[in-house]
CSV table of N, CA and C and ligand atoms in Angstrom, one decimal:
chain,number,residue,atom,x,y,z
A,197,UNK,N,112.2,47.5,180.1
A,197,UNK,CA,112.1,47.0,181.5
A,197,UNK,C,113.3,47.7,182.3
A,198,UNK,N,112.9,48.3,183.3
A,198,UNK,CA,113.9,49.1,184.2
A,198,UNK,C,114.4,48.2,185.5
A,199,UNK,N,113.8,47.2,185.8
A,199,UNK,CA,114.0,46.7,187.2
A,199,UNK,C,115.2,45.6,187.0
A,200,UNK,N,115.8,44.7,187.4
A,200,UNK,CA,116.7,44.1,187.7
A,200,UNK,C,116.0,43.0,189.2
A,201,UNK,N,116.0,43.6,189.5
A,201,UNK,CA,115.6,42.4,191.5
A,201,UNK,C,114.4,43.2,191.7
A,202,UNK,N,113.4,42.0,192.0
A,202,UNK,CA,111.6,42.7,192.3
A,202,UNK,C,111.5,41.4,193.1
A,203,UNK,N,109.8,41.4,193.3
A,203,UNK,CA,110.2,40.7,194.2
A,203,UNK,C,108.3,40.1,193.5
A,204,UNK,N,107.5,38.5,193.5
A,204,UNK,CA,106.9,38.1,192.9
A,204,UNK,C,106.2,37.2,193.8
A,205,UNK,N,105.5,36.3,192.8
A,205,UNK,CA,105.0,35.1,193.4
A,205,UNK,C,105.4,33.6,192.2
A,206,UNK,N,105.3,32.6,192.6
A,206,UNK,CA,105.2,31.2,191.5
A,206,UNK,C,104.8,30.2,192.1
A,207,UNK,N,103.8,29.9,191.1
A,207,UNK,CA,102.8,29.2,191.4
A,207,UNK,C,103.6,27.6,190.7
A,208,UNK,N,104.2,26.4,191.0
A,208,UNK,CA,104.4,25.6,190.6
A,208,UNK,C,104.1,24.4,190.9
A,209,UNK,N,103.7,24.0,189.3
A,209,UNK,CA,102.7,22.5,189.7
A,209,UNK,C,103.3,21.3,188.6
A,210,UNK,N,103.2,19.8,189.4
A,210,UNK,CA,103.4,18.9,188.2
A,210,UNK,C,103.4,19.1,186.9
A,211,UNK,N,103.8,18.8,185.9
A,211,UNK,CA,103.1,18.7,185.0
A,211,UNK,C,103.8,18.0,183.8
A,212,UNK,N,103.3,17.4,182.4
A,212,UNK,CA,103.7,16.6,181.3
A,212,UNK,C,104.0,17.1,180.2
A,213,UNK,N,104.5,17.2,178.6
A,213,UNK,CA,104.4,17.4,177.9
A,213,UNK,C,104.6,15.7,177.4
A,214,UNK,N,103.3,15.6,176.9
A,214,UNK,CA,103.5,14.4,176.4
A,214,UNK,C,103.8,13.3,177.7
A,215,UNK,N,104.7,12.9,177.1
A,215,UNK,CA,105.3,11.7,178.3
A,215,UNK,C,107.0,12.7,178.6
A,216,UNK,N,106.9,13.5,178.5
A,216,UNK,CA,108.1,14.5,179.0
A,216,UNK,C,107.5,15.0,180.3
A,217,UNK,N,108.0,14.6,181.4
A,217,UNK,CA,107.7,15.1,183.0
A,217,UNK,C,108.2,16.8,183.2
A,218,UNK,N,107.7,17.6,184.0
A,218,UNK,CA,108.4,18.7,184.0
A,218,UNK,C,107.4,19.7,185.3
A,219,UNK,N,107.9,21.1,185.1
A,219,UNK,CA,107.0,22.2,185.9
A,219,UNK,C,106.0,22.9,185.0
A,220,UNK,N,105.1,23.3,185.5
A,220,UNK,CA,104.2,24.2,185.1
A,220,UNK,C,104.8,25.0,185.8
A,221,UNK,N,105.1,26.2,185.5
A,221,UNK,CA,104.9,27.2,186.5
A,221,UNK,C,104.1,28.3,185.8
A,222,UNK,N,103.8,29.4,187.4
A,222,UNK,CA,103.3,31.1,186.7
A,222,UNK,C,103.5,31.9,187.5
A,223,UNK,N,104.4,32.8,186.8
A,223,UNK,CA,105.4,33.9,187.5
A,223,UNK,C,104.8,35.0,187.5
A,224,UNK,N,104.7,35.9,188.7
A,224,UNK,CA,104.0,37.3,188.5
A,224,UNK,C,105.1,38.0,189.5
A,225,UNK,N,105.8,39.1,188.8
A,225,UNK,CA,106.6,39.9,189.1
A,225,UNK,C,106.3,41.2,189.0
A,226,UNK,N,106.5,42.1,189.8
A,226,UNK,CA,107.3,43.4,189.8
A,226,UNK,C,105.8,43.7,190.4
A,227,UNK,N,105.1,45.3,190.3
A,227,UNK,CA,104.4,45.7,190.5
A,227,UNK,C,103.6,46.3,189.7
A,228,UNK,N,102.0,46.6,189.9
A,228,UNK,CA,101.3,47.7,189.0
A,228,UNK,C,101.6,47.4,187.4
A,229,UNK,N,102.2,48.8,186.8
A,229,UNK,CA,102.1,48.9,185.8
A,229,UNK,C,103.5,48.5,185.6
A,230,UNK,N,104.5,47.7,186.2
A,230,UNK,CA,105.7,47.3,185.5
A,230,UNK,C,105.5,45.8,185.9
A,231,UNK,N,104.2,45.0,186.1
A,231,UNK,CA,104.3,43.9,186.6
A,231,UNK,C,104.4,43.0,185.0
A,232,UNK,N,104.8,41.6,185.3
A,232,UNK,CA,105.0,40.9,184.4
A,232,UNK,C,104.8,39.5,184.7
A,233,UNK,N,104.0,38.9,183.7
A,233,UNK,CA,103.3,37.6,184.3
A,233,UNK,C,104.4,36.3,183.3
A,234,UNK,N,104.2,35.6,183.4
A,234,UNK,CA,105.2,34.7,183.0
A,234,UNK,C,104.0,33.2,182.9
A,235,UNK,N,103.6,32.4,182.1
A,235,UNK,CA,103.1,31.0,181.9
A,235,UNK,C,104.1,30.2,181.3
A,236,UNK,N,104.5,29.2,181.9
A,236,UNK,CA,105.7,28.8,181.4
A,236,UNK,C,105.7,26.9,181.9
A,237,UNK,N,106.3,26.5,180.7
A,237,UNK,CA,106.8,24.7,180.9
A,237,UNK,C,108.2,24.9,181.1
A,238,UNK,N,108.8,24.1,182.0
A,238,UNK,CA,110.2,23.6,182.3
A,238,UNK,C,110.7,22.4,182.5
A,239,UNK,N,110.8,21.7,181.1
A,239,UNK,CA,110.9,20.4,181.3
A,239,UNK,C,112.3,19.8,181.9
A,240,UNK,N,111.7,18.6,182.3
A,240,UNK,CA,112.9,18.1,183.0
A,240,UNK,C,113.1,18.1,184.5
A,241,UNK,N,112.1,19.4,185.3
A,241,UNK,CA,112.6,19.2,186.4
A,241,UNK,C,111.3,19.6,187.3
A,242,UNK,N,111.7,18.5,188.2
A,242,UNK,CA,110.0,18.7,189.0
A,242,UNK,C,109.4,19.9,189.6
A,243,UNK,N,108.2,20.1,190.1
A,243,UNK,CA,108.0,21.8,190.7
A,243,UNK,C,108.1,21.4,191.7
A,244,UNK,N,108.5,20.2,192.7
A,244,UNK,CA,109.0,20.4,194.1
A,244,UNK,C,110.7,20.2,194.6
A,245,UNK,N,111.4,20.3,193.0
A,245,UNK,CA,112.8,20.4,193.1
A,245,UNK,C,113.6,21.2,192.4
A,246,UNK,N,112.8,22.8,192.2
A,246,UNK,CA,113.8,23.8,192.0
A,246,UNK,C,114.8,24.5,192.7
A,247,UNK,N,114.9,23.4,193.6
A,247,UNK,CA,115.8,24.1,194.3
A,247,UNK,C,117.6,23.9,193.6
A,248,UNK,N,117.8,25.3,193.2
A,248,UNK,CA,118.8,25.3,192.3
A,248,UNK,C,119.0,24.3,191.3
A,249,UNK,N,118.2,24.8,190.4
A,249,UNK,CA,117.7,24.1,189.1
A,249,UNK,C,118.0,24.9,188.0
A,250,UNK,N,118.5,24.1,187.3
A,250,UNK,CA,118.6,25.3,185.7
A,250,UNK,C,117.7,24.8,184.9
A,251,UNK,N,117.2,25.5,183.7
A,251,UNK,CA,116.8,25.2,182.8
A,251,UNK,C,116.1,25.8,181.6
A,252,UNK,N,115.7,25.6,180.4
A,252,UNK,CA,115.2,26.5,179.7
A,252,UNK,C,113.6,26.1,179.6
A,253,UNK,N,113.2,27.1,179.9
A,253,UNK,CA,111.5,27.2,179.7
A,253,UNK,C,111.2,27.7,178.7
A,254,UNK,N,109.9,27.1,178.4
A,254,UNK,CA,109.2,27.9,176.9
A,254,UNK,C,107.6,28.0,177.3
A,255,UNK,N,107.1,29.2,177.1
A,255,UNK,CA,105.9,29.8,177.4
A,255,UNK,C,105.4,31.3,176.9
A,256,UNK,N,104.5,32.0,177.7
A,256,UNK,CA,104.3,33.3,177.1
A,256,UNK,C,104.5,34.0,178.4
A,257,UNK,N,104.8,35.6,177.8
A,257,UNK,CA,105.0,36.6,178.9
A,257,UNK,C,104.3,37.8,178.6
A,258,UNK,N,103.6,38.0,179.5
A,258,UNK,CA,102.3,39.2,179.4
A,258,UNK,C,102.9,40.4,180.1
A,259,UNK,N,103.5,41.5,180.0
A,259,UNK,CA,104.0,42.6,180.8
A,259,UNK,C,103.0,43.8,180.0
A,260,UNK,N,103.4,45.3,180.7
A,260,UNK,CA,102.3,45.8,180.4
A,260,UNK,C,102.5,46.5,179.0
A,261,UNK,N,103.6,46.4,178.6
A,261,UNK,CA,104.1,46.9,176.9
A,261,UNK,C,104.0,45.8,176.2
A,262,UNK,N,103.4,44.3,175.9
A,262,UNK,CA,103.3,43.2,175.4
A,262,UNK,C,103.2,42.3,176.0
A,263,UNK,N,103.4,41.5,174.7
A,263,UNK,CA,103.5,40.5,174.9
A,263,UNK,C,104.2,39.2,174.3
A,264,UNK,N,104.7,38.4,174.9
A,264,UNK,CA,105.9,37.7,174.5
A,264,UNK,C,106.0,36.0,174.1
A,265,UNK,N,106.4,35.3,173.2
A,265,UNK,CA,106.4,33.6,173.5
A,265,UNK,C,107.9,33.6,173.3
A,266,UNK,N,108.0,32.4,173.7
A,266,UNK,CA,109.3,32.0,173.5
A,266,UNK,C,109.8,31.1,174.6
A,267,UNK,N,111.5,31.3,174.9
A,267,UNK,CA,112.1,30.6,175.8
A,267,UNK,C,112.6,31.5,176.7
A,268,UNK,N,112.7,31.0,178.0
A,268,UNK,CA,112.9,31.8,179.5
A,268,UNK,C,114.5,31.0,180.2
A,269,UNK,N,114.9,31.4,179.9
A,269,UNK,CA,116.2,30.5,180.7
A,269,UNK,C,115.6,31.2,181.9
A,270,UNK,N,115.7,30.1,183.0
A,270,UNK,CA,115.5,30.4,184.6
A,270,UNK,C,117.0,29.4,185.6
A,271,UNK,N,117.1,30.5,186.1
A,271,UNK,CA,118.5,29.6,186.9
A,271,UNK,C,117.7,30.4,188.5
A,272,UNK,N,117.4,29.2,189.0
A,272,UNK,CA,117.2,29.0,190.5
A,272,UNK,C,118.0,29.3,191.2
A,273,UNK,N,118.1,29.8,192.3
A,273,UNK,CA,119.0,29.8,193.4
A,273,UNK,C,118.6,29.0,195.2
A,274,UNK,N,118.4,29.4,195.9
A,274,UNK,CA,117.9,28.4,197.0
A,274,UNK,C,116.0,28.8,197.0
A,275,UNK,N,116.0,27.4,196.6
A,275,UNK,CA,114.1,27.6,197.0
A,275,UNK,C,114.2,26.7,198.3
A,276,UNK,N,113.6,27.4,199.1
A,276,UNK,CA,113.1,26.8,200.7
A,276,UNK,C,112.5,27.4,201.1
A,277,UNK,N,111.4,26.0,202.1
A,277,UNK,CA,110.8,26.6,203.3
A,277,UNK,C,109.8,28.2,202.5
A,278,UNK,N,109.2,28.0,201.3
A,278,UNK,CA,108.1,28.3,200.7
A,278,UNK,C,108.8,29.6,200.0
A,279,UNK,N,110.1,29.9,200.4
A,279,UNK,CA,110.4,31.1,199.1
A,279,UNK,C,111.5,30.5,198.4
A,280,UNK,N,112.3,31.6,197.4
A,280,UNK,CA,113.3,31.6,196.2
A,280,UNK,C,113.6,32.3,195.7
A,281,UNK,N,114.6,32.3,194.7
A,281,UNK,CA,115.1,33.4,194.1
A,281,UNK,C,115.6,32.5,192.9
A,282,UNK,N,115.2,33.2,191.7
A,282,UNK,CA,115.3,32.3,190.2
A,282,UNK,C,115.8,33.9,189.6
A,283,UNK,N,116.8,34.0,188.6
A,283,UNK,CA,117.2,34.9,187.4
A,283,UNK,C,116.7,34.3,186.4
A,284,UNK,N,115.5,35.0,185.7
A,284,UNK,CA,114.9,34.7,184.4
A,284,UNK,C,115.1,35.8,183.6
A,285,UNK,N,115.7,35.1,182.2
A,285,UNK,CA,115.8,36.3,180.7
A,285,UNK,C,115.5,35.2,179.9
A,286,UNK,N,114.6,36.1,179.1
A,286,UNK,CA,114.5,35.8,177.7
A,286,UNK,C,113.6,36.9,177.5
A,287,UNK,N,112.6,36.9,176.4
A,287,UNK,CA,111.6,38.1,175.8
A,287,UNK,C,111.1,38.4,177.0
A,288,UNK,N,110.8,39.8,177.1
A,288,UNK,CA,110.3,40.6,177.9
A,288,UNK,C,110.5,40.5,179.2
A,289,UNK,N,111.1,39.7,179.8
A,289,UNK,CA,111.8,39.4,180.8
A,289,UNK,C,113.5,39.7,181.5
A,290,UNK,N,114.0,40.1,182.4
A,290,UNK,CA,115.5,40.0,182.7
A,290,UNK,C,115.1,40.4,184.2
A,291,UNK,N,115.4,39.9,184.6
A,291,UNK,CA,115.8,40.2,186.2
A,291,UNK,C,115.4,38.5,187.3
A,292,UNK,N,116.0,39.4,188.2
A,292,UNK,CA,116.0,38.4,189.5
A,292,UNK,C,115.2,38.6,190.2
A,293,UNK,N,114.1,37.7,190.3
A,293,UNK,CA,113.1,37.5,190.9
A,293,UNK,C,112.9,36.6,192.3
A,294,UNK,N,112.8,37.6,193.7
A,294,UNK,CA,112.5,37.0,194.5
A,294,UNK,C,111.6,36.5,195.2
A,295,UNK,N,110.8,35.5,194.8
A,295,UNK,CA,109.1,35.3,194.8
A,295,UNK,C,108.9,34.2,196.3
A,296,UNK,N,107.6,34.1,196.4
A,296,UNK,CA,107.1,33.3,197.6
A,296,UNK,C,106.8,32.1,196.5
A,297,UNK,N,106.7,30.7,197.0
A,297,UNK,CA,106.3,29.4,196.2
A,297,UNK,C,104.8,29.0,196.6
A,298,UNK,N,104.3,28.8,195.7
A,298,UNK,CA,103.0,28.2,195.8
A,298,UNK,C,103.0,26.8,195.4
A,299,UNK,N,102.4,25.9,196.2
A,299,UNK,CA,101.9,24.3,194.9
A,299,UNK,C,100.3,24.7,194.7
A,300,UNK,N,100.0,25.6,194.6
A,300,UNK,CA,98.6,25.7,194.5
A,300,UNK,C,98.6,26.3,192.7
A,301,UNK,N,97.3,25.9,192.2
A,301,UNK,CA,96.9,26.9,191.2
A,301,UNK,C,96.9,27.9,191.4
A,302,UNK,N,97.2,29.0,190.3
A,302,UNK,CA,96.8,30.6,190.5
A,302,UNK,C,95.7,31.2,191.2
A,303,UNK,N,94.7,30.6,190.6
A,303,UNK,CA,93.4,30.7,191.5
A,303,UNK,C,93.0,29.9,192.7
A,304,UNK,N,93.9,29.3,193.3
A,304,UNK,CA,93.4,29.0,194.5
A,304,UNK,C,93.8,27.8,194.6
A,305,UNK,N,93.8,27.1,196.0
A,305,UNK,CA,94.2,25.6,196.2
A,305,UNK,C,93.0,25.4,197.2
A,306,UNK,N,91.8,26.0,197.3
A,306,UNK,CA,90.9,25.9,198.3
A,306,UNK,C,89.6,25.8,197.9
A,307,UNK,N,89.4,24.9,198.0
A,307,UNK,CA,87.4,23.8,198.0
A,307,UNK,C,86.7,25.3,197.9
A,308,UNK,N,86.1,26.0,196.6
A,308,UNK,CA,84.8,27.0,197.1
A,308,UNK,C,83.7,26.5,197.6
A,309,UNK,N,83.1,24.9,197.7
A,309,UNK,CA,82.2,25.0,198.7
A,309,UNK,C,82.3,23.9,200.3
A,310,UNK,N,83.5,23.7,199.8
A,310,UNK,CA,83.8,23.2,201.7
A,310,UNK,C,85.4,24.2,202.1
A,311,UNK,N,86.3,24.2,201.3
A,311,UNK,CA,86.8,25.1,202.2
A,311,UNK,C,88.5,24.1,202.3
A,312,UNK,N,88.2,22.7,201.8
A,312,UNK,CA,88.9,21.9,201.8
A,312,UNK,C,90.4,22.3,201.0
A,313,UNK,N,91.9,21.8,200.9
A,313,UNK,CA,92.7,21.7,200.1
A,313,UNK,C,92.7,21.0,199.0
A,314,UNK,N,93.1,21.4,197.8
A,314,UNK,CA,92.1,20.9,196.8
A,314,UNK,C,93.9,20.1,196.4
A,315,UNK,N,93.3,19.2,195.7
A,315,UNK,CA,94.3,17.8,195.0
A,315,UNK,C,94.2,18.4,193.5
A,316,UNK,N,95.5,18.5,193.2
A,316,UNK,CA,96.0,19.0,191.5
A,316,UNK,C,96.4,17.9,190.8
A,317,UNK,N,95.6,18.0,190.0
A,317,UNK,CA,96.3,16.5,188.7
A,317,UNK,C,97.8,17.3,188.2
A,318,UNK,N,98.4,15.9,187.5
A,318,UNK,CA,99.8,16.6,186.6
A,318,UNK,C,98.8,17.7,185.6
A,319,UNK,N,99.7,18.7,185.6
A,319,UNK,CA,98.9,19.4,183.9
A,319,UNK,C,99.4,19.2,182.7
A,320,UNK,N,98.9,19.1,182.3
A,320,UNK,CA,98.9,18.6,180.8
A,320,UNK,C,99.2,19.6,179.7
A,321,UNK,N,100.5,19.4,179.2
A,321,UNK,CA,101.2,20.7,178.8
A,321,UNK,C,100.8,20.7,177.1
A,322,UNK,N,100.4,21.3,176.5
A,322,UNK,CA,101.2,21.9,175.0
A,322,UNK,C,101.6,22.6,174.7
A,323,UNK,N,102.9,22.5,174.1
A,323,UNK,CA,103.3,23.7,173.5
A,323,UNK,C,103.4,23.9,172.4
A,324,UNK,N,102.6,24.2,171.9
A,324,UNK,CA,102.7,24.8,169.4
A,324,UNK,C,103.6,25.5,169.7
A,325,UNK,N,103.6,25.2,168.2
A,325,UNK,CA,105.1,25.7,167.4
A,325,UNK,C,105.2,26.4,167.5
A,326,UNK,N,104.0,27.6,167.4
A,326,UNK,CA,103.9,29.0,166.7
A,326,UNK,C,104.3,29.7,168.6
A,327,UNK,N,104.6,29.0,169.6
A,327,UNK,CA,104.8,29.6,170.5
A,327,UNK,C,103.6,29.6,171.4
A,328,UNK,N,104.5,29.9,173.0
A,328,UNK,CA,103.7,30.1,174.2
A,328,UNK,C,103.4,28.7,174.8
A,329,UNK,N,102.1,28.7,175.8
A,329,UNK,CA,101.9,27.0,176.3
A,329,UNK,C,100.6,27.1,176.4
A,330,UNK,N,100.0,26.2,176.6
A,330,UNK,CA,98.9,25.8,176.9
A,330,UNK,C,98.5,24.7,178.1
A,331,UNK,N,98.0,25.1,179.3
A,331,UNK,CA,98.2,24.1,180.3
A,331,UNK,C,96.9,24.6,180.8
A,332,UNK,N,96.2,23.9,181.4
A,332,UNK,CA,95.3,24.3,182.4
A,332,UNK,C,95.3,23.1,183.5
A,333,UNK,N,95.2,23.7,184.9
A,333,UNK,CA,95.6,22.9,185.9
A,333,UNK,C,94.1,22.0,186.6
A,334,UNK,N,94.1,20.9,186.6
A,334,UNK,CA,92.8,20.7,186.8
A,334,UNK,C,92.8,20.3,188.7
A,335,UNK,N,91.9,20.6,189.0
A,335,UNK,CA,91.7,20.4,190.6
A,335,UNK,C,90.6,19.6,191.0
A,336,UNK,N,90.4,19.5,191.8
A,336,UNK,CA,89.4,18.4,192.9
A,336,UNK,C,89.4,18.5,193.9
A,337,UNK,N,88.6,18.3,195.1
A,337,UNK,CA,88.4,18.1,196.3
A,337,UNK,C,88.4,17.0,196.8
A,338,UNK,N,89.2,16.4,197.6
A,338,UNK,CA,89.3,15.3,197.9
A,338,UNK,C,88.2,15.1,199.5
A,339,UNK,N,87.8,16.3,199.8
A,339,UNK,CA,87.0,16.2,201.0
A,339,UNK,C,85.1,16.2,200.4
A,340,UNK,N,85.0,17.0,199.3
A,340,UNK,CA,83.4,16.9,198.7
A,340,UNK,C,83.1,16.5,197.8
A,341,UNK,N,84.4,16.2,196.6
A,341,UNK,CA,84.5,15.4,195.6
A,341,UNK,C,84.1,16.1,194.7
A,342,UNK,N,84.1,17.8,194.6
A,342,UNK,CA,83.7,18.7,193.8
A,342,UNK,C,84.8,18.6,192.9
A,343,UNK,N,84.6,19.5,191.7
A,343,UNK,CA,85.6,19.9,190.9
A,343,UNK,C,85.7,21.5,190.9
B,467,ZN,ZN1,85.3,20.5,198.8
């Protein structure tokens, strides 16, 4: 990895491990073919209070030379007003990422057949031993009552 400061997006939502409260987040950094995606639990601290948050995350990291599980130390800097700046290292990872914030899922925060803002349950985290996480974010429409 050649970059140091890029500039990304993170998607951060509720979420559990167990009865352990914490972030889902998902990090996509850099560009093209040096981009690097990040799925990751950070327990302990809410996804609407990283604002200058430390902590160690454990997840997987997809870049375009691998792929990675493990733990992500992330040290926050000011999240506001929908952006931030977090320094994440661990595997496959090192730099300072200046991303826009989302509370929405990856794929979307928006009703496909009304168009609505869609309501996110906590996600429901695992993490096996053998590494990485397992979360999937579930959604609803609170305007069509779709899923
Ligand atoms: Zn809807």
């Amino acid at each position: 990895m050649t970059w140091t400061q890029v500039d990304g997006e993170l998607s951060a939502l509720p979420a559990r491990r167990g009865d352990e409260p914490g972030a889902y987040l998902w990090l996509t950094a850099g560009e093209r073919h040096e981009q690097v995606t990040a799925e990751l639990f950070l327990p302990a601290v809410a996804a609407d209070e990283l604002d200058s948050a430390l902590g160690i995350a454990i997840g997987t990291i997809h870049a375009a030379d691998g792929e990675w599980t493990g733990e992500v130390r992330l040290q926050f800097g000011r999240v506001k007003d929908g952006r931030g700046i977090v320094s994440a290292s661990g595997p496959g990872i090192d730099a300072d990422i200046r991303f826009t914030l989302s509370s929405h899922p990856r794929d979307g925060g928006f009703c496909r057949h009304c168009g609505a803002e869609l309501e996110v349950a906590v996600v429901s985290v695992i993490t096996p031993p053998d590494g990485g996480v397992i979360g999937t974010p579930q959604t609803r429409c609170g305007a069509c009552g779709k899923d």
